[in-house]
Amino acid sequence: MSTLPPSSLTPKLASHLLRLGFQMSTAESCTGGMIAANCTDLAGCSAWFDRGFVTYSNASKTQMLGVPEGLIESHGAVSEAVARAMALGAVYRSLAEVAVAVTGIAGPTGGSTEKPVGTVWFAWCIQGVCTSEMRQFEGDRAAIRCATGSHALNGLLDRLPE
């Protein structure tokens, strides 16, 4: 799957962001740009979507988003600290007031006992305030990536002010 499944998430998100006058950016690792692609599938998205950062490698997280190398070394790329730094970096390095960041292990390899395949950290930054959470998804690579994208957008919708 190249984008998230058809849903009402993106039009709802667009409407909400437009009402607030907010722009959005994404910082994606395990989804490889799927969240941004889903947003830009909607005509007129330039009114509320500023940019997407696809930072699959650790070096790109540091170079493009300003995630400190030491943070990645001490916590790992799939961690709360890195997800939060990615979200903050996406806001600070864009014109957006809102960002969502995802970093995880989509599989089928790369998991460990501490961080099995399907482990994903999310961070949402809204006007400088960051929240985060970890989810464990089941399924193959495509299912994990799709669930990650849906959860990221739902999480943003849940956190936006009225």
XYZ file of N, CA and C in Angstrom:
486
model
N 0.830 -1.184 0.000
C 0.000 0.000 0.000
C 0.870 1.241 0.000
N 0.567 2.167 -0.864
C 1.382 3.380 -0.911
C 0.809 4.495 -0.054
N -0.481 4.449 0.219
C -1.087 5.462 1.079
C -1.991 4.774 2.083
N -2.504 5.555 2.994
C -3.402 5.026 4.005
C -4.714 4.611 3.356
N -5.483 3.746 3.998
C -6.752 3.340 3.404
C -7.705 4.528 3.295
N -8.612 4.495 2.321
C -9.567 5.600 2.194
C -10.335 5.786 3.503
N -10.457 7.017 3.921
C -11.166 7.307 5.163
C -11.558 8.772 5.195
N -12.234 9.131 6.236
C -12.623 10.529 6.392
C -11.603 11.305 7.220
N -10.482 10.683 7.570
C -9.487 11.350 8.417
C -8.922 12.619 7.785
N -8.455 12.530 6.565
C -7.775 13.673 5.967
C -8.710 14.855 5.737
N -9.915 14.654 5.192
C -10.812 15.817 5.071
C -11.165 16.438 6.423
N -11.370 15.614 7.449
C -11.653 16.146 8.796
C -10.468 16.951 9.301
N -9.273 16.398 9.126
C -8.069 17.079 9.573
C -7.896 18.400 8.822
N -8.078 18.367 7.514
C -7.949 19.584 6.711
C -8.917 20.659 7.195
N -10.153 20.290 7.402
C -11.169 21.236 7.853
C -10.792 21.857 9.191
N -10.323 21.015 10.099
C -9.949 21.485 11.439
C -8.749 22.438 11.368
N -7.727 22.045 10.610
C -6.536 22.901 10.491
C -6.875 24.235 9.825
N -7.707 24.195 8.802
C -8.114 25.437 8.143
C -8.882 26.347 9.095
N -9.773 25.767 9.880
C -10.546 26.548 10.850
C -9.625 27.226 11.868
N -8.576 26.522 12.272
C -7.622 27.070 13.239
C -6.595 27.999 12.596
N -6.461 27.920 11.281
C -5.436 28.708 10.593
C -4.050 28.125 10.767
N -3.971 26.814 10.974
C -2.695 26.131 11.206
C -2.195 25.441 9.942
N -0.866 25.389 9.839
C -0.188 24.570 8.839
C 0.368 23.340 9.557
N 0.522 22.255 8.813
C 0.993 20.981 9.361
C 2.247 20.530 8.641
N 3.118 19.828 9.383
C 4.256 19.138 8.774
C 4.339 17.737 9.371
N 5.046 16.861 8.671
C 5.231 15.488 9.147
C 6.716 15.172 9.223
N 7.069 14.302 10.163
C 8.422 13.764 10.278
C 8.256 12.251 10.357
N 8.622 11.564 9.286
C 8.333 10.137 9.182
C 9.591 9.305 9.004
N 9.613 8.202 9.722
C 10.662 7.223 9.530
C 10.032 5.952 8.965
N 9.405 5.137 9.790
C 8.914 3.830 9.347
C 7.826 3.898 8.287
N 7.134 5.001 8.161
C 6.083 5.134 7.150
C 6.614 5.686 5.826
N 7.830 6.162 5.801
C 8.474 6.573 4.565
C 7.724 7.596 3.723
N 6.951 8.443 4.348
C 6.233 9.488 3.622
C 4.769 9.185 3.366
N 4.277 8.064 3.860
C 2.876 7.690 3.630
C 1.891 8.689 4.227
N 2.231 9.243 5.388
C 1.325 10.195 6.034
C 1.244 11.468 5.196
N 2.388 11.969 4.761
C 2.403 13.154 3.906
C 1.685 12.874 2.589
N 1.891 11.699 2.026
C 1.217 11.344 0.771
C -0.293 11.336 0.957
N -0.749 10.816 2.092
C -2.181 10.789 2.354
C -2.730 12.205 2.459
N -1.990 13.075 3.101
C -2.430 14.468 3.226
C -2.459 15.153 1.867
N -1.439 14.930 1.063
C -1.357 15.625 -0.218
C -2.232 14.988 -1.294
N -2.861 13.860 -0.998
C -3.857 13.295 -1.913
C -5.099 14.183 -1.991
N -5.307 15.009 -0.990
C -6.474 15.876 -0.929
C -6.191 17.182 -1.681
N -7.008 17.476 -2.679
C -6.838 18.720 -3.447
C -6.937 19.924 -2.512
N -6.097 20.910 -2.751
C -6.099 22.122 -1.942
C -5.299 22.016 -0.661
N -4.559 20.936 -0.512
C -3.833 20.700 0.748
C -2.769 21.755 1.038
N -2.323 22.483 0.025
C -1.291 23.496 0.282
C -1.788 24.597 1.214
N -3.086 24.683 1.429
C -3.633 25.670 2.364
C -3.383 25.278 3.813
N -3.077 24.000 4.071
C -2.892 23.546 5.451
C -1.707 22.591 5.642
N -1.127 22.069 4.561
C 0.016 21.158 4.668
C 1.250 21.851 4.145
N 2.251 22.044 5.018
C 3.462 22.767 4.630
C 4.501 21.850 4.008
N 4.878 20.779 4.712
C 5.938 19.901 4.194
C 6.024 18.618 4.998
N 6.697 17.644 4.369
C 6.958 16.379 5.032
C 8.439 16.063 4.994
N 8.937 15.571 6.100
C 10.331 15.135 6.210
C 10.337 13.610 6.273
N 11.006 12.962 5.327
C 11.182 11.520 5.399
C 12.606 11.302 5.875
N 12.721 10.866 7.129
C 14.035 10.738 7.774
C 14.213 9.298 8.212
N 14.468 8.448 7.246
C 14.575 7.017 7.521
C 15.875 6.671 8.244
N 16.969 7.273 7.842
C 18.255 6.983 8.490
C 18.452 7.863 9.722
N 19.326 7.401 10.603
C 19.657 8.200 11.785
C 20.303 9.523 11.373
N 21.170 9.467 10.367
C 21.845 10.683 9.908
C 20.831 11.715 9.407
N 19.797 11.260 8.718
C 18.806 12.213 8.211
C 17.989 12.827 9.347
N 17.754 12.071 10.394
C 17.044 12.625 11.558
C 17.854 13.786 12.149
N 19.153 13.598 12.194
C 20.040 14.633 12.726
C 20.162 15.804 11.749
N 20.439 15.522 10.486
C 20.668 16.576 9.497
C 19.413 17.380 9.189
N 18.276 16.715 8.993
C 17.074 17.413 8.546
C 16.221 17.960 9.685
N 16.231 17.261 10.838
C 15.346 17.647 11.934
C 16.077 18.146 13.176
N 17.389 18.018 13.182
C 18.158 18.481 14.331
C 18.117 17.554 15.532
N 17.757 16.282 15.308
C 17.757 15.324 16.421
C 19.214 15.087 16.826
N 19.571 15.336 18.079
C 20.957 15.150 18.503
C 21.419 13.700 18.342
N 22.616 13.520 17.796
C 23.177 12.168 17.636
C 23.198 11.427 18.959
N 23.554 12.119 20.030
C 23.634 11.497 21.346
C 22.298 10.951 21.820
N 21.223 11.609 21.445
C 19.884 11.154 21.799
C 19.589 9.816 21.123
N 19.953 9.717 19.846
C 19.750 8.469 19.107
C 20.636 7.371 19.685
N 21.884 7.709 20.002
C 22.810 6.717 20.550
C 22.352 6.199 21.917
N 21.836 7.079 22.750
C 21.476 6.659 24.109
C 20.093 6.022 24.211
N 19.152 6.426 23.341
C 17.780 5.904 23.439
C 17.392 4.996 22.285
N 18.109 5.072 21.170
C 17.754 4.349 19.957
C 16.814 5.191 19.107
N 16.811 4.926 17.810
C 15.970 5.695 16.896
C 14.491 5.492 17.184
N 14.137 4.299 17.642
C 12.740 4.002 17.971
C 12.572 4.210 19.472
N 12.283 5.454 19.837
C 12.166 5.816 21.248
C 11.310 7.062 21.396
N 10.827 7.254 22.592
C 10.029 8.449 22.874
C 10.849 9.716 22.657
N 12.075 9.709 23.156
C 12.916 10.905 23.057
C 13.142 11.311 21.604
N 13.396 10.336 20.746
C 13.656 10.646 19.344
C 12.372 11.082 18.639
N 11.260 10.433 18.925
C 9.986 10.840 18.316
C 9.661 12.290 18.670
N 9.844 12.646 19.929
C 9.559 14.016 20.362
C 10.506 15.017 19.694
N 11.779 14.658 19.595
C 12.749 15.541 18.942
C 12.425 15.693 17.456
N 11.936 14.635 16.828
C 11.538 14.705 15.421
C 10.352 15.660 15.242
N 9.360 15.552 16.108
C 8.184 16.421 15.999
C 8.570 17.882 16.210
N 9.370 18.141 17.218
C 9.818 19.514 17.463
C 10.640 20.034 16.294
N 11.522 19.192 15.766
C 12.332 19.584 14.617
C 11.492 19.904 13.399
N 10.421 19.132 13.194
C 9.542 19.375 12.047
C 8.840 20.726 12.167
N 8.462 21.096 13.374
C 7.826 22.399 13.567
C 8.860 23.515 13.394
N 10.005 23.367 14.027
C 11.004 24.430 14.000
C 11.634 24.626 12.621
N 11.613 23.578 11.795
C 12.245 23.675 10.476
C 11.212 23.770 9.347
N 10.036 24.257 9.694
C 8.971 24.437 8.708
C 8.188 25.698 9.049
N 7.101 25.900 8.325
C 6.203 27.017 8.603
C 4.986 26.547 9.390
N 5.050 25.333 9.904
C 3.892 24.705 10.549
C 3.793 25.028 12.037
N 2.555 25.076 12.506
C 2.273 25.175 13.938
C 2.067 23.791 14.543
N 1.878 22.804 13.677
C 1.504 21.454 14.081
C 2.379 20.443 13.347
N 2.833 19.416 14.070
C 3.591 18.338 13.425
C 3.249 17.011 14.070
N 3.400 15.969 13.264
C 3.296 14.609 13.765
C 4.578 13.891 13.348
N 5.107 13.080 14.263
C 6.320 12.309 13.978
C 6.088 10.849 14.321
N 6.661 9.973 13.500
C 6.575 8.533 13.753
C 7.945 7.905 13.537
N 8.292 6.990 14.434
C 9.510 6.213 14.294
C 9.241 4.831 14.864
N 9.508 3.806 14.070
C 9.145 2.466 14.522
C 9.824 1.369 13.739
N 9.397 0.146 14.038
C 9.951 -1.049 13.410
C 8.820 -1.737 12.657
N 8.810 -1.549 11.336
C 7.730 -2.095 10.513
C 7.971 -3.547 10.114
N 9.193 -4.018 10.242
C 9.494 -5.416 9.949
C 9.709 -5.693 8.474
N 9.862 -6.932 8.134
C 9.716 -8.087 9.014
C 10.932 -8.342 9.906
N 12.036 -7.616 9.650
C 13.224 -7.758 10.494
C 13.437 -6.472 11.272
N 14.452 -6.476 12.141
C 14.824 -5.272 12.863
C 14.326 -5.214 14.292
N 13.436 -6.129 14.664
C 12.916 -6.124 16.022
C 13.873 -6.766 17.012
N 13.581 -6.548 18.283
C 14.357 -7.147 19.371
C 13.386 -7.499 20.492
N 13.895 -8.090 21.544
C 13.048 -8.418 22.688
C 12.459 -7.154 23.300
N 13.280 -6.120 23.426
C 12.826 -4.863 24.014
C 11.930 -4.075 23.068
N 12.211 -4.153 21.782
C 11.457 -3.410 20.766
C 11.117 -4.367 19.621
N 10.034 -5.137 19.786
C 9.673 -6.086 18.737
C 9.110 -5.393 17.496
N 9.075 -6.134 16.399
C 8.448 -5.621 15.176
C 7.042 -5.161 15.530
N 6.673 -4.014 15.018
C 5.360 -3.426 15.303
C 5.405 -2.331 16.347
N 6.552 -2.139 16.998
C 6.715 -1.067 17.980
C 6.839 0.263 17.247
N 5.995 1.213 17.597
C 6.042 2.537 16.971
C 5.871 3.605 18.042
N 6.749 4.599 18.005
C 6.625 5.783 18.854
C 6.050 6.920 18.029
N 5.101 7.626 18.605
C 4.427 8.757 17.991
C 4.700 9.995 18.826
N 4.810 11.127 18.157
C 4.853 12.409 18.863
C 4.059 13.418 18.048
N 3.310 14.240 18.769
C 2.523 15.308 18.168
C 2.962 16.605 18.823
N 3.248 17.590 18.006
C 3.650 18.895 18.516
C 2.640 19.910 18.005
N 1.980 20.588 18.923
C 0.987 21.591 18.567
C 1.369 22.889 19.268
N 1.768 23.871 18.466
C 2.201 25.171 18.969
C 3.243 25.026 20.084
N 4.230 24.172 19.860
C 5.342 24.011 20.781
C 5.129 23.041 21.922
N 3.921 22.510 22.072
C 3.638 21.543 23.138
C 3.624 20.140 22.531
N 4.477 19.286 23.069
C 4.636 17.935 22.529
C 3.991 16.895 23.438
N 3.305 15.938 22.829
C 2.815 14.759 23.533
C 3.294 13.546 22.748
N 3.364 12.412 23.421
C 3.880 11.215 22.751
C 3.261 9.967 23.340
N 3.340 8.891 22.567
C 2.908 7.585 23.047
C 3.501 6.497 22.171
N 3.516 5.298 22.717
C 4.015 4.135 21.999
C 2.846 3.203 21.736
N 2.852 2.591 20.573
C 1.857 1.586 20.218
C 2.571 0.368 19.673
N 1.933 -0.770 19.849
C 2.426 -2.033 19.306
C 1.386 -2.533 18.317
N 1.752 -2.626 17.038
C 0.834 -3.069 16.000
C 1.175 -4.483 15.541
N 0.162 -5.196 15.120
C 0.311 -6.562 14.608
C 0.236 -6.537 13.089
N 0.713 -7.614 12.474
C 0.570 -7.775 11.034
C 1.885 -7.674 10.300
N 1.771 -7.678 8.972
C 2.963 -7.564 8.135
C 3.383 -6.101 8.010
N 4.440 -5.886 7.260
C 5.005 -4.542 7.103
C 3.952 -3.533 6.629
N 3.188 -3.908 5.609
C 2.178 -2.993 5.066
C 1.119 -2.666 6.114
N 0.678 -3.666 6.869
C -0.354 -3.440 7.892
C 0.162 -2.539 9.007
N 1.402 -2.737 9.416
C 1.992 -1.918 10.485
C 2.131 -0.471 10.021
N 2.593 -0.276 8.808
C 2.753 1.087 8.284
C 1.404 1.781 8.129
N 0.417 1.050 7.652
C -0.918 1.616 7.473
C -1.536 1.985 8.825
N -1.427 1.092 9.798
C -1.954 1.368 11.143
C -1.242 2.560 11.762
N 0.047 2.673 11.521
C 0.824 3.795 12.041
C 0.310 5.113 11.473
N 0.109 5.160 10.168
C -0.385 6.385 9.541
C -1.760 6.786 10.044
N -2.646 5.821 10.158
C -3.995 6.112 10.652
C -3.963 6.611 12.088
N -3.160 5.952 12.919
C -3.072 6.368 14.319
C -2.461 7.768 14.443
N -1.486 8.065 13.599
C -0.854 9.385 13.640
C -1.865 10.488 13.346
N -2.684 10.294 12.318
C -3.670 11.314 11.956
C -4.800 11.389 12.978
N -5.260 10.235 13.449
C -6.283 10.234 14.508
C -5.769 10.930 15.761
N -4.526 10.652 16.116
C -3.930 11.272 17.294
C -3.838 12.777 17.167
N -3.524 13.240 15.978
C -3.462 14.686 15.763
C -4.855 15.302 15.878
N -5.838 14.668 15.262
C -7.207 15.164 15.363
C -7.669 15.243 16.823
N -7.335 14.219 17.599
C -7.736 14.183 19.015
C -7.069 15.287 19.837
N -5.901 15.735 19.419
C -5.140 16.692 20.215
C -5.310 18.150 19.783
N -5.857 18.384 18.620
C -6.027 19.764 18.164
C -7.044 20.495 19.028
N -6.801 21.765 19.300
C -7.798 22.530 20.061
C -9.069 22.726 19.238
N -10.159 22.942 19.935
C -11.435 23.168 19.235
C -11.397 24.517 18.648
